[in-house]
Amino acid sequence: MQHIVFLDRSTLQAQVRRPAFEHSWQEYPVTAAGELAARLRGATIAITNKVPLRAATLRELPALRMIAVAATGYDVIDVDYCRTHGIAVANIRNYAVHTVPEHTFALITALRRNLLAYRRDVEQGRWQQVDQFCFFDHPIRDLYGATIGIVGEGVLGQGTAQIARGFGMRVLFADHEPPKTPGVVFTPFDEVLAQSDVISLHVPLTPATRNLIGLEQLRRMKRTAILINTARGGLVDERALAQALKEGLIAGAGFDVLTNEPPKQGNPLLELHQPNFILTPHVAWASDGAMQFLADQLIDNVEAFVTGRPQNLVT
């Protein structure tokens, strides 16, 4: 009989059905690092969203046969260890195809039109002080005719491109490390940085993509450009971004992710209190529909593995 342990059930606000095979089930709202070995002892299947499972822990779990990741990103898993020790790792595919691009464009439109700056001004009584029906204290830039550079041509990058074309934007896909989607025309990364009015990141966090955007790359961008990251915090050097925003090297940034989450030890981006920077708490993926789709596919992955027809494997 399979013994399934869900390590961080509170990260998923959806109905999670029980698998259609004989099993025992244990779930915890959250799990600290020091609790992992005890909670997973005897488990054959572990479900995790953001609880890391590294080699030091996995060595203590000889019964473990599968890790079902309740997310697309699997950088919290020691995939190399799992691959060499026969532990299957399955992730979620194509579940946030609408919600992440929509959140991306919520950030883009708010920043391009300086909505936060104008809202702050109205709250502070600026409108009552002017002599005409409106005021123009902050630039308002159209999306129509602007260029968006997208790093990552997977389903989320493609979804973002589809919305961008609907706004009448020119779309560039930046050349980057493999894997790449066939049929997509790539533009050299440096050219995308120089030409784009908006840069949007949609790649996983890997050794090749860590700190993909640093101070050097920010200096290559237009001073009127904005940077959007709804992927992974480690893609951007956060101290460099804070410096760039303070010095006006770029016009703004919208982030849904930080390198360490939750940011209990602080973060340079948390110290920015300016209307050209928007930070949301890693919720781009979290629409009601997307979370239910994720929960259903999560159990589909578990059932497929147990019945000998594994799917969505990353090992």
PDB file of C-alpha atoms in Angstrom:
ATOM      1  CA  MET A   1       0.000   0.000   0.000  1.00  0.00           C
ATOM      2  CA  GLN A   2       1.264   3.479  -0.902  1.00  0.00           C
ATOM      3  CA  HIS A   3       1.878   5.959   1.890  1.00  0.00           C
ATOM      4  CA  ILE A   4       1.471   9.560   0.660  1.00  0.00           C
ATOM      5  CA  VAL A   5       2.633  12.626   2.583  1.00  0.00           C
ATOM      6  CA  PHE A   6       1.723  16.172   1.486  1.00  0.00           C
ATOM      7  CA  LEU A   7       4.293  18.437   3.124  1.00  0.00           C
ATOM      8  CA  ASP A   8       2.750  21.885   2.568  1.00  0.00           C
ATOM      9  CA  ARG A   9      -0.968  21.503   1.927  1.00  0.00           C
ATOM     10  CA  SER A  10      -1.685  25.122   2.877  1.00  0.00           C
ATOM     11  CA  THR A  11       0.073  26.330  -0.287  1.00  0.00           C
ATOM     12  CA  LEU A  12      -2.785  25.008  -2.414  1.00  0.00           C
ATOM     13  CA  GLN A  13      -6.248  26.535  -1.948  1.00  0.00           C
ATOM     14  CA  ALA A  14      -8.204  23.910  -3.893  1.00  0.00           C
ATOM     15  CA  GLN A  15      -9.999  20.604  -3.497  1.00  0.00           C
ATOM     16  CA  VAL A  16      -7.478  17.760  -3.637  1.00  0.00           C
ATOM     17  CA  ARG A  17      -9.150  14.444  -4.377  1.00  0.00           C
ATOM     18  CA  ARG A  18      -7.739  11.247  -2.946  1.00  0.00           C
ATOM     19  CA  PRO A  19      -6.019   8.872  -5.399  1.00  0.00           C
ATOM     20  CA  ALA A  20      -8.056   5.967  -6.762  1.00  0.00           C
ATOM     21  CA  PHE A  21      -5.852   3.214  -5.315  1.00  0.00           C
ATOM     22  CA  GLU A  22      -5.266   1.795  -1.860  1.00  0.00           C
ATOM     23  CA  HIS A  23      -3.186   4.213   0.165  1.00  0.00           C
ATOM     24  CA  SER A  24      -2.680   6.045   3.419  1.00  0.00           C
ATOM     25  CA  TRP A  25      -2.645   9.825   3.378  1.00  0.00           C
ATOM     26  CA  GLN A  26      -1.021  12.326   5.698  1.00  0.00           C
ATOM     27  CA  GLU A  27      -0.932  16.082   5.121  1.00  0.00           C
ATOM     28  CA  TYR A  28       0.597  19.022   6.964  1.00  0.00           C
ATOM     29  CA  PRO A  29      -0.133  22.735   6.461  1.00  0.00           C
ATOM     30  CA  VAL A  30       3.607  23.503   6.447  1.00  0.00           C
ATOM     31  CA  THR A  31       6.782  21.543   7.137  1.00  0.00           C
ATOM     32  CA  ALA A  32      10.064  22.886   8.506  1.00  0.00           C
ATOM     33  CA  ALA A  33      13.408  21.462   7.430  1.00  0.00           C
ATOM     34  CA  GLY A  34      13.922  19.780  10.783  1.00  0.00           C
ATOM     35  CA  GLU A  35      10.610  17.934  10.488  1.00  0.00           C
ATOM     36  CA  LEU A  36      11.190  16.386   7.074  1.00  0.00           C
ATOM     37  CA  ALA A  37      12.850  13.100   7.973  1.00  0.00           C
ATOM     38  CA  ALA A  38      10.294  12.208  10.647  1.00  0.00           C
ATOM     39  CA  ARG A  39       7.278  13.141   8.530  1.00  0.00           C
ATOM     40  CA  LEU A  40       8.499  11.300   5.429  1.00  0.00           C
ATOM     41  CA  ARG A  41       9.739   8.177   7.209  1.00  0.00           C
ATOM     42  CA  GLY A  42       7.990   5.278   5.504  1.00  0.00           C
ATOM     43  CA  ALA A  43       6.474   7.459   2.782  1.00  0.00           C
ATOM     44  CA  THR A  44       6.496   6.063  -0.743  1.00  0.00           C
ATOM     45  CA  ILE A  45       5.168   9.269  -2.320  1.00  0.00           C
ATOM     46  CA  ALA A  46       5.947  12.812  -1.182  1.00  0.00           C
ATOM     47  CA  ILE A  47       3.981  15.829  -2.361  1.00  0.00           C
ATOM     48  CA  THR A  48       5.685  19.201  -2.058  1.00  0.00           C
ATOM     49  CA  ASN A  49       5.171  22.652  -3.444  1.00  0.00           C
ATOM     50  CA  LYS A  50       8.008  24.673  -1.926  1.00  0.00           C
ATOM     51  CA  VAL A  51       9.496  22.423   0.781  1.00  0.00           C
ATOM     52  CA  PRO A  52      13.038  21.558  -0.407  1.00  0.00           C
ATOM     53  CA  LEU A  53      14.009  17.908  -0.730  1.00  0.00           C
ATOM     54  CA  ARG A  54      17.787  17.715  -0.995  1.00  0.00           C
ATOM     55  CA  ALA A  55      20.163  14.756  -1.041  1.00  0.00           C
ATOM     56  CA  ALA A  56      20.887  14.907   2.696  1.00  0.00           C
ATOM     57  CA  THR A  57      17.195  14.355   3.428  1.00  0.00           C
ATOM     58  CA  LEU A  58      16.514  11.926   0.598  1.00  0.00           C
ATOM     59  CA  ARG A  59      19.284   9.581   1.816  1.00  0.00           C
ATOM     60  CA  GLU A  60      17.233   9.009   4.956  1.00  0.00           C
ATOM     61  CA  LEU A  61      14.135   7.924   2.997  1.00  0.00           C
ATOM     62  CA  PRO A  62      14.770   4.484   1.458  1.00  0.00           C
ATOM     63  CA  ALA A  63      11.045   3.834   0.896  1.00  0.00           C
ATOM     64  CA  LEU A  64      10.496   6.952  -1.212  1.00  0.00           C
ATOM     65  CA  ARG A  65       9.672   6.163  -4.836  1.00  0.00           C
ATOM     66  CA  MET A  66       8.063   9.380  -6.120  1.00  0.00           C
ATOM     67  CA  ILE A  67       8.055  13.105  -5.497  1.00  0.00           C
ATOM     68  CA  ALA A  68       4.985  14.873  -6.892  1.00  0.00           C
ATOM     69  CA  VAL A  69       5.746  18.584  -7.177  1.00  0.00           C
ATOM     70  CA  ALA A  70       2.664  20.787  -6.779  1.00  0.00           C
ATOM     71  CA  ALA A  71       4.164  23.374  -9.120  1.00  0.00           C
ATOM     72  CA  THR A  72       5.896  23.679 -12.464  1.00  0.00           C
ATOM     73  CA  GLY A  73       9.253  24.764 -11.046  1.00  0.00           C
ATOM     74  CA  TYR A  74      11.218  21.960  -9.404  1.00  0.00           C
ATOM     75  CA  ASP A  75      14.383  23.748  -8.288  1.00  0.00           C
ATOM     76  CA  VAL A  76      13.529  22.754  -4.685  1.00  0.00           C
ATOM     77  CA  ILE A  77      14.245  19.110  -5.581  1.00  0.00           C
ATOM     78  CA  ASP A  78      17.677  17.506  -5.913  1.00  0.00           C
ATOM     79  CA  VAL A  79      16.801  16.093  -9.318  1.00  0.00           C
ATOM     80  CA  ASP A  80      20.255  14.607  -9.925  1.00  0.00           C
ATOM     81  CA  TYR A  81      20.054  12.570  -6.722  1.00  0.00           C
ATOM     82  CA  CYS A  82      16.551  11.393  -7.605  1.00  0.00           C
ATOM     83  CA  ARG A  83      17.608  10.406 -11.091  1.00  0.00           C
ATOM     84  CA  THR A  84      20.539   8.297  -9.902  1.00  0.00           C
ATOM     85  CA  HIS A  85      18.564   6.677  -7.081  1.00  0.00           C
ATOM     86  CA  GLY A  86      15.407   5.800  -8.977  1.00  0.00           C
ATOM     87  CA  ILE A  87      13.061   8.352  -7.438  1.00  0.00           C
ATOM     88  CA  ALA A  88      10.546   9.635  -9.961  1.00  0.00           C
ATOM     89  CA  VAL A  89       9.881  13.378  -9.944  1.00  0.00           C
ATOM     90  CA  ALA A  90       6.783  14.718 -11.695  1.00  0.00           C
ATOM     91  CA  ASN A  91       5.755  18.353 -11.992  1.00  0.00           C
ATOM     92  CA  ILE A  92       2.699  20.274 -13.147  1.00  0.00           C
ATOM     93  CA  ARG A  93       2.417  21.351 -16.781  1.00  0.00           C
ATOM     94  CA  ASN A  94       0.404  24.073 -18.504  1.00  0.00           C
ATOM     95  CA  TYR A  95      -1.781  24.940 -15.526  1.00  0.00           C
ATOM     96  CA  ALA A  96      -1.110  28.691 -15.332  1.00  0.00           C
ATOM     97  CA  VAL A  97      -1.412  29.392 -19.056  1.00  0.00           C
ATOM     98  CA  HIS A  98      -3.857  32.257 -18.491  1.00  0.00           C
ATOM     99  CA  THR A  99      -3.300  33.497 -14.956  1.00  0.00           C
ATOM    100  CA  VAL A 100       0.455  34.222 -15.193  1.00  0.00           C
ATOM    101  CA  PRO A 101       0.256  36.136 -18.508  1.00  0.00           C
ATOM    102  CA  GLU A 102      -2.736  38.077 -17.164  1.00  0.00           C
ATOM    103  CA  HIS A 103      -0.839  39.007 -14.011  1.00  0.00           C
ATOM    104  CA  THR A 104       2.154  39.936 -16.149  1.00  0.00           C
ATOM    105  CA  PHE A 105       0.041  42.382 -18.104  1.00  0.00           C
ATOM    106  CA  ALA A 106      -1.588  43.771 -14.987  1.00  0.00           C
ATOM    107  CA  LEU A 107       1.912  44.794 -13.901  1.00  0.00           C
ATOM    108  CA  ILE A 108       2.832  46.056 -17.363  1.00  0.00           C
ATOM    109  CA  THR A 109      -0.229  48.250 -17.827  1.00  0.00           C
ATOM    110  CA  ALA A 110      -0.020  49.681 -14.305  1.00  0.00           C
ATOM    111  CA  LEU A 111       3.623  50.648 -14.812  1.00  0.00           C
ATOM    112  CA  ARG A 112       3.410  51.906 -18.392  1.00  0.00           C
ATOM    113  CA  ARG A 113       0.540  54.217 -17.433  1.00  0.00           C
ATOM    114  CA  ASN A 114       1.999  55.125 -14.026  1.00  0.00           C
ATOM    115  CA  LEU A 115      -1.232  54.173 -12.260  1.00  0.00           C
ATOM    116  CA  LEU A 116       0.353  53.902  -8.813  1.00  0.00           C
ATOM    117  CA  ALA A 117       1.974  57.320  -9.104  1.00  0.00           C
ATOM    118  CA  TYR A 118      -1.290  58.969 -10.142  1.00  0.00           C
ATOM    119  CA  ARG A 119      -3.214  57.155  -7.428  1.00  0.00           C
ATOM    120  CA  ARG A 120      -0.728  58.359  -4.822  1.00  0.00           C
ATOM    121  CA  ASP A 121      -1.027  61.919  -6.094  1.00  0.00           C
ATOM    122  CA  VAL A 122      -4.825  61.847  -5.917  1.00  0.00           C
ATOM    123  CA  GLU A 123      -4.696  60.452  -2.368  1.00  0.00           C
ATOM    124  CA  GLN A 124      -2.354  63.288  -1.403  1.00  0.00           C
ATOM    125  CA  GLY A 125      -4.714  65.966  -2.756  1.00  0.00           C
ATOM    126  CA  ARG A 126      -2.817  66.905  -5.906  1.00  0.00           C
ATOM    127  CA  TRP A 127      -5.954  66.996  -8.094  1.00  0.00           C
ATOM    128  CA  GLN A 128      -7.591  69.634  -5.934  1.00  0.00           C
ATOM    129  CA  GLN A 129      -4.536  71.869  -6.319  1.00  0.00           C
ATOM    130  CA  VAL A 130      -4.376  72.097 -10.123  1.00  0.00           C
ATOM    131  CA  ASP A 131      -6.085  74.736 -12.267  1.00  0.00           C
ATOM    132  CA  GLN A 132      -7.379  72.420 -15.012  1.00  0.00           C
ATOM    133  CA  PHE A 133      -9.364  69.228 -15.284  1.00  0.00           C
ATOM    134  CA  CYS A 134      -6.306  66.928 -15.197  1.00  0.00           C
ATOM    135  CA  PHE A 135      -2.571  66.952 -14.558  1.00  0.00           C
ATOM    136  CA  PHE A 136       0.415  65.325 -16.255  1.00  0.00           C
ATOM    137  CA  ASP A 137       2.997  64.771 -13.542  1.00  0.00           C
ATOM    138  CA  HIS A 138       4.039  61.323 -14.793  1.00  0.00           C
ATOM    139  CA  PRO A 139       4.576  59.971 -18.323  1.00  0.00           C
ATOM    140  CA  ILE A 140       1.849  57.747 -19.798  1.00  0.00           C
ATOM    141  CA  ARG A 141       3.165  55.384 -22.433  1.00  0.00           C
ATOM    142  CA  ASP A 142       1.019  53.316 -24.799  1.00  0.00           C
ATOM    143  CA  LEU A 143       1.445  49.598 -25.273  1.00  0.00           C
ATOM    144  CA  TYR A 144       0.365  49.865 -28.894  1.00  0.00           C
ATOM    145  CA  GLY A 145       3.459  50.044 -31.055  1.00  0.00           C
ATOM    146  CA  ALA A 146       5.821  49.298 -28.156  1.00  0.00           C
ATOM    147  CA  THR A 147       8.256  46.369 -28.179  1.00  0.00           C
ATOM    148  CA  ILE A 148       8.154  43.575 -25.620  1.00  0.00           C
ATOM    149  CA  GLY A 149      11.132  41.286 -25.201  1.00  0.00           C
ATOM    150  CA  ILE A 150      10.212  37.881 -23.791  1.00  0.00           C
ATOM    151  CA  VAL A 151      12.830  35.590 -22.278  1.00  0.00           C
ATOM    152  CA  GLY A 152      11.363  32.093 -22.371  1.00  0.00           C
ATOM    153  CA  GLU A 153       9.203  30.789 -25.195  1.00  0.00           C
ATOM    154  CA  GLY A 154       7.331  28.100 -23.291  1.00  0.00           C
ATOM    155  CA  VAL A 155       3.593  28.136 -22.695  1.00  0.00           C
ATOM    156  CA  LEU A 156       3.767  31.164 -20.359  1.00  0.00           C
ATOM    157  CA  GLY A 157       6.034  33.139 -22.653  1.00  0.00           C
ATOM    158  CA  GLN A 158       3.791  32.287 -25.591  1.00  0.00           C
ATOM    159  CA  GLY A 159       0.703  33.280 -23.605  1.00  0.00           C
ATOM    160  CA  THR A 160       2.277  36.609 -22.769  1.00  0.00           C
ATOM    161  CA  ALA A 161       3.174  37.123 -26.430  1.00  0.00           C
ATOM    162  CA  GLN A 162      -0.427  36.438 -27.465  1.00  0.00           C
ATOM    163  CA  ILE A 163      -1.745  39.139 -25.137  1.00  0.00           C
ATOM    164  CA  ALA A 164       0.998  41.524 -26.268  1.00  0.00           C
ATOM    165  CA  ARG A 165       0.023  41.102 -29.910  1.00  0.00           C
ATOM    166  CA  GLY A 166      -3.563  41.844 -28.935  1.00  0.00           C
ATOM    167  CA  PHE A 167      -2.367  45.205 -27.616  1.00  0.00           C
ATOM    168  CA  GLY A 168      -0.568  45.825 -30.902  1.00  0.00           C
ATOM    169  CA  MET A 169       2.897  45.289 -29.495  1.00  0.00           C
ATOM    170  CA  ARG A 170       5.938  44.052 -31.379  1.00  0.00           C
ATOM    171  CA  VAL A 171       7.161  40.770 -29.843  1.00  0.00           C
ATOM    172  CA  LEU A 172      10.782  39.651 -29.631  1.00  0.00           C
ATOM    173  CA  PHE A 173      11.849  36.327 -28.144  1.00  0.00           C
ATOM    174  CA  ALA A 174      15.310  36.500 -26.629  1.00  0.00           C
ATOM    175  CA  ASP A 175      17.835  33.841 -27.511  1.00  0.00           C
ATOM    176  CA  HIS A 176      18.885  31.934 -24.391  1.00  0.00           C
ATOM    177  CA  GLU A 177      20.180  28.599 -23.162  1.00  0.00           C
ATOM    178  CA  PRO A 178      18.299  25.443 -24.371  1.00  0.00           C
ATOM    179  CA  PRO A 179      15.689  24.027 -24.335  1.00  0.00           C
ATOM    180  CA  LYS A 180      13.938  26.080 -26.976  1.00  0.00           C
ATOM    181  CA  THR A 181      10.609  25.802 -28.737  1.00  0.00           C
ATOM    182  CA  PRO A 182      10.893  24.869 -32.436  1.00  0.00           C
ATOM    183  CA  GLY A 183       9.629  27.432 -34.916  1.00  0.00           C
ATOM    184  CA  VAL A 184      10.232  30.491 -32.724  1.00  0.00           C
ATOM    185  CA  VAL A 185      12.418  33.202 -34.247  1.00  0.00           C
ATOM    186  CA  PHE A 186      15.011  34.319 -31.712  1.00  0.00           C
ATOM    187  CA  THR A 187      16.725  37.672 -31.371  1.00  0.00           C
ATOM    188  CA  PRO A 188      20.132  37.947 -29.657  1.00  0.00           C
ATOM    189  CA  PHE A 189      19.703  38.718 -25.962  1.00  0.00           C
ATOM    190  CA  ASP A 190      21.676  41.977 -26.079  1.00  0.00           C
ATOM    191  CA  GLU A 191      19.530  43.253 -28.957  1.00  0.00           C
ATOM    192  CA  VAL A 192      16.361  42.439 -27.044  1.00  0.00           C
ATOM    193  CA  LEU A 193      17.664  44.371 -24.036  1.00  0.00           C
ATOM    194  CA  ALA A 194      18.464  47.389 -26.196  1.00  0.00           C
ATOM    195  CA  GLN A 195      15.270  47.426 -28.288  1.00  0.00           C
ATOM    196  CA  SER A 196      12.544  46.492 -25.805  1.00  0.00           C
ATOM    197  CA  ASP A 197      10.209  48.830 -23.965  1.00  0.00           C
ATOM    198  CA  VAL A 198       9.194  45.911 -21.755  1.00  0.00           C
ATOM    199  CA  ILE A 199      11.296  42.886 -20.749  1.00  0.00           C
ATOM    200  CA  SER A 200       9.311  39.942 -19.339  1.00  0.00           C
ATOM    201  CA  LEU A 201      10.972  36.851 -17.845  1.00  0.00           C
ATOM    202  CA  HIS A 202       9.442  33.384 -18.248  1.00  0.00           C
ATOM    203  CA  VAL A 203      12.305  30.922 -17.794  1.00  0.00           C
ATOM    204  CA  PRO A 204      13.032  28.436 -15.003  1.00  0.00           C
ATOM    205  CA  LEU A 205      15.793  29.070 -12.486  1.00  0.00           C
ATOM    206  CA  THR A 206      18.859  27.044 -13.481  1.00  0.00           C
ATOM    207  CA  PRO A 207      22.606  27.589 -13.119  1.00  0.00           C
ATOM    208  CA  ALA A 208      22.514  29.121 -16.627  1.00  0.00           C
ATOM    209  CA  THR A 209      19.706  31.573 -15.825  1.00  0.00           C
ATOM    210  CA  ARG A 210      20.637  32.607 -12.282  1.00  0.00           C
ATOM    211  CA  ASN A 211      21.290  36.375 -12.232  1.00  0.00           C
ATOM    212  CA  LEU A 212      20.429  36.527 -15.915  1.00  0.00           C
ATOM    213  CA  ILE A 213      19.687  40.213 -15.372  1.00  0.00           C
ATOM    214  CA  GLY A 214      22.347  42.151 -13.487  1.00  0.00           C
ATOM    215  CA  LEU A 215      23.554  45.718 -13.459  1.00  0.00           C
ATOM    216  CA  GLU A 216      25.303  45.287 -16.818  1.00  0.00           C
ATOM    217  CA  GLN A 217      22.079  44.117 -18.482  1.00  0.00           C
ATOM    218  CA  LEU A 218      20.028  46.844 -16.789  1.00  0.00           C
ATOM    219  CA  ARG A 219      22.392  49.478 -18.158  1.00  0.00           C
ATOM    220  CA  ARG A 220      21.782  48.130 -21.672  1.00  0.00           C
ATOM    221  CA  MET A 221      18.031  48.648 -21.389  1.00  0.00           C
ATOM    222  CA  LYS A 222      16.260  51.833 -22.381  1.00  0.00           C
ATOM    223  CA  ARG A 223      15.792  54.343 -19.581  1.00  0.00           C
ATOM    224  CA  THR A 224      12.079  54.272 -20.460  1.00  0.00           C
ATOM    225  CA  ALA A 225      11.877  50.462 -20.259  1.00  0.00           C
ATOM    226  CA  ILE A 226      10.324  48.311 -17.531  1.00  0.00           C
ATOM    227  CA  LEU A 227      11.335  44.855 -16.276  1.00  0.00           C
ATOM    228  CA  ILE A 228       8.737  42.230 -15.344  1.00  0.00           C
ATOM    229  CA  ASN A 229       9.501  39.014 -13.465  1.00  0.00           C
ATOM    230  CA  THR A 230       6.706  36.534 -12.744  1.00  0.00           C
ATOM    231  CA  ALA A 231       9.045  33.528 -13.007  1.00  0.00           C
ATOM    232  CA  ARG A 232      11.736  33.115 -10.326  1.00  0.00           C
ATOM    233  CA  GLY A 233      13.414  35.681  -8.101  1.00  0.00           C
ATOM    234  CA  GLY A 234      16.929  34.382  -8.687  1.00  0.00           C
ATOM    235  CA  LEU A 235      16.779  35.379 -12.347  1.00  0.00           C
ATOM    236  CA  VAL A 236      17.551  38.982 -11.366  1.00  0.00           C
ATOM    237  CA  ASP A 237      20.269  40.448  -9.178  1.00  0.00           C
ATOM    238  CA  GLU A 238      17.936  42.190  -6.741  1.00  0.00           C
ATOM    239  CA  ARG A 239      20.511  44.622  -5.365  1.00  0.00           C
ATOM    240  CA  ALA A 240      21.365  45.673  -8.919  1.00  0.00           C
ATOM    241  CA  LEU A 241      17.682  46.215  -9.681  1.00  0.00           C
ATOM    242  CA  ALA A 242      17.198  48.325  -6.565  1.00  0.00           C
ATOM    243  CA  GLN A 243      20.176  50.441  -7.605  1.00  0.00           C
ATOM    244  CA  ALA A 244      18.880  50.765 -11.171  1.00  0.00           C
ATOM    245  CA  LEU A 245      15.471  51.969  -9.980  1.00  0.00           C
ATOM    246  CA  LYS A 246      16.950  54.446  -7.526  1.00  0.00           C
ATOM    247  CA  GLU A 247      19.299  55.843 -10.193  1.00  0.00           C
ATOM    248  CA  GLY A 248      16.681  55.915 -12.954  1.00  0.00           C
ATOM    249  CA  LEU A 249      18.513  53.457 -15.195  1.00  0.00           C
ATOM    250  CA  ILE A 250      15.121  51.978 -16.120  1.00  0.00           C
ATOM    251  CA  ALA A 251      11.606  53.394 -15.772  1.00  0.00           C
ATOM    252  CA  GLY A 252      10.149  50.721 -13.524  1.00  0.00           C
ATOM    253  CA  ALA A 253       9.784  47.077 -12.575  1.00  0.00           C
ATOM    254  CA  GLY A 254       7.022  44.671 -11.612  1.00  0.00           C
ATOM    255  CA  PHE A 255       7.941  41.536  -9.651  1.00  0.00           C
ATOM    256  CA  ASP A 256       5.888  38.653  -8.279  1.00  0.00           C
ATOM    257  CA  VAL A 257       8.892  36.708  -6.959  1.00  0.00           C
ATOM    258  CA  LEU A 258      11.926  37.093  -4.726  1.00  0.00           C
ATOM    259  CA  THR A 259      15.064  34.987  -4.397  1.00  0.00           C
ATOM    260  CA  ASN A 260      14.099  33.801  -0.905  1.00  0.00           C
ATOM    261  CA  GLU A 261      10.409  33.334  -0.103  1.00  0.00           C
ATOM    262  CA  PRO A 262       9.066  34.242   2.347  1.00  0.00           C
ATOM    263  CA  PRO A 263      11.638  37.027   2.731  1.00  0.00           C
ATOM    264  CA  LYS A 264      12.047  36.698   6.481  1.00  0.00           C
ATOM    265  CA  GLN A 265      15.636  37.966   6.340  1.00  0.00           C
ATOM    266  CA  GLY A 266      14.673  41.005   4.285  1.00  0.00           C
ATOM    267  CA  ASN A 267      15.342  41.859   0.665  1.00  0.00           C
ATOM    268  CA  PRO A 268      16.547  44.999  -1.140  1.00  0.00           C
ATOM    269  CA  LEU A 269      13.313  45.135  -3.112  1.00  0.00           C
ATOM    270  CA  LEU A 270      11.236  45.280   0.061  1.00  0.00           C
ATOM    271  CA  GLU A 271      12.976  48.545   0.878  1.00  0.00           C
ATOM    272  CA  LEU A 272      11.798  50.256  -2.309  1.00  0.00           C
ATOM    273  CA  HIS A 273       8.895  52.585  -1.621  1.00  0.00           C
ATOM    274  CA  GLN A 274       8.379  54.208  -4.998  1.00  0.00           C
ATOM    275  CA  PRO A 275       5.429  54.037  -7.381  1.00  0.00           C
ATOM    276  CA  ASN A 276       7.456  52.716 -10.327  1.00  0.00           C
ATOM    277  CA  PHE A 277       8.035  49.419  -8.540  1.00  0.00           C
ATOM    278  CA  ILE A 278       5.305  46.865  -7.851  1.00  0.00           C
ATOM    279  CA  LEU A 279       5.911  43.731  -5.786  1.00  0.00           C
ATOM    280  CA  THR A 280       3.235  41.061  -5.343  1.00  0.00           C
ATOM    281  CA  PRO A 281       3.679  37.984  -3.091  1.00  0.00           C
ATOM    282  CA  HIS A 282       4.164  35.175  -5.656  1.00  0.00           C
ATOM    283  CA  VAL A 283       0.470  35.028  -6.569  1.00  0.00           C
ATOM    284  CA  ALA A 284       0.588  35.321 -10.372  1.00  0.00           C
ATOM    285  CA  TRP A 285      -0.157  31.599 -10.603  1.00  0.00           C
ATOM    286  CA  ALA A 286      -2.870  31.553  -7.966  1.00  0.00           C
ATOM    287  CA  SER A 287      -6.219  32.181  -9.630  1.00  0.00           C
ATOM    288  CA  ASP A 288      -9.003  29.894  -8.414  1.00  0.00           C
ATOM    289  CA  GLY A 289      -9.207  28.100 -11.740  1.00  0.00           C
ATOM    290  CA  ALA A 290      -5.467  27.592 -12.044  1.00  0.00           C
ATOM    291  CA  MET A 291      -5.152  26.152  -8.539  1.00  0.00           C
ATOM    292  CA  GLN A 292      -7.935  23.641  -9.114  1.00  0.00           C
ATOM    293  CA  PHE A 293      -6.401  22.589 -12.421  1.00  0.00           C
ATOM    294  CA  LEU A 294      -3.090  22.119 -10.586  1.00  0.00           C
ATOM    295  CA  ALA A 295      -4.688  20.036  -7.824  1.00  0.00           C
ATOM    296  CA  ASP A 296      -6.375  17.754 -10.342  1.00  0.00           C
ATOM    297  CA  GLN A 297      -3.208  17.240 -12.385  1.00  0.00           C
ATOM    298  CA  LEU A 298      -1.199  16.642  -9.213  1.00  0.00           C
ATOM    299  CA  ILE A 299      -3.275  13.578  -8.367  1.00  0.00           C
ATOM    300  CA  ASP A 300      -3.348  12.545 -12.038  1.00  0.00           C
ATOM    301  CA  ASN A 301       0.460  12.436 -11.884  1.00  0.00           C
ATOM    302  CA  VAL A 302       0.413  10.290  -8.731  1.00  0.00           C
ATOM    303  CA  GLU A 303      -2.159   7.864 -10.152  1.00  0.00           C
ATOM    304  CA  ALA A 304      -0.293   7.583 -13.448  1.00  0.00           C
ATOM    305  CA  PHE A 305       2.938   6.689 -11.650  1.00  0.00           C
ATOM    306  CA  VAL A 306       1.354   4.055  -9.409  1.00  0.00           C
ATOM    307  CA  THR A 307      -0.440   2.408 -12.344  1.00  0.00           C
ATOM    308  CA  GLY A 308       2.784   2.171 -14.339  1.00  0.00           C
ATOM    309  CA  ARG A 309       2.072   4.943 -16.838  1.00  0.00           C
ATOM    310  CA  PRO A 310       4.095   7.855 -15.429  1.00  0.00           C
ATOM    311  CA  GLN A 311       3.543  11.308 -16.886  1.00  0.00           C
ATOM    312  CA  ASN A 312       5.103  14.753 -16.593  1.00  0.00           C
ATOM    313  CA  LEU A 313       8.375  13.308 -15.342  1.00  0.00           C
ATOM    314  CA  VAL A 314      11.467  15.475 -14.963  1.00  0.00           C
ATOM    315  CA  THR A 315      13.709  12.525 -14.041  1.00  0.00           C
TER     316      THR A 315
END
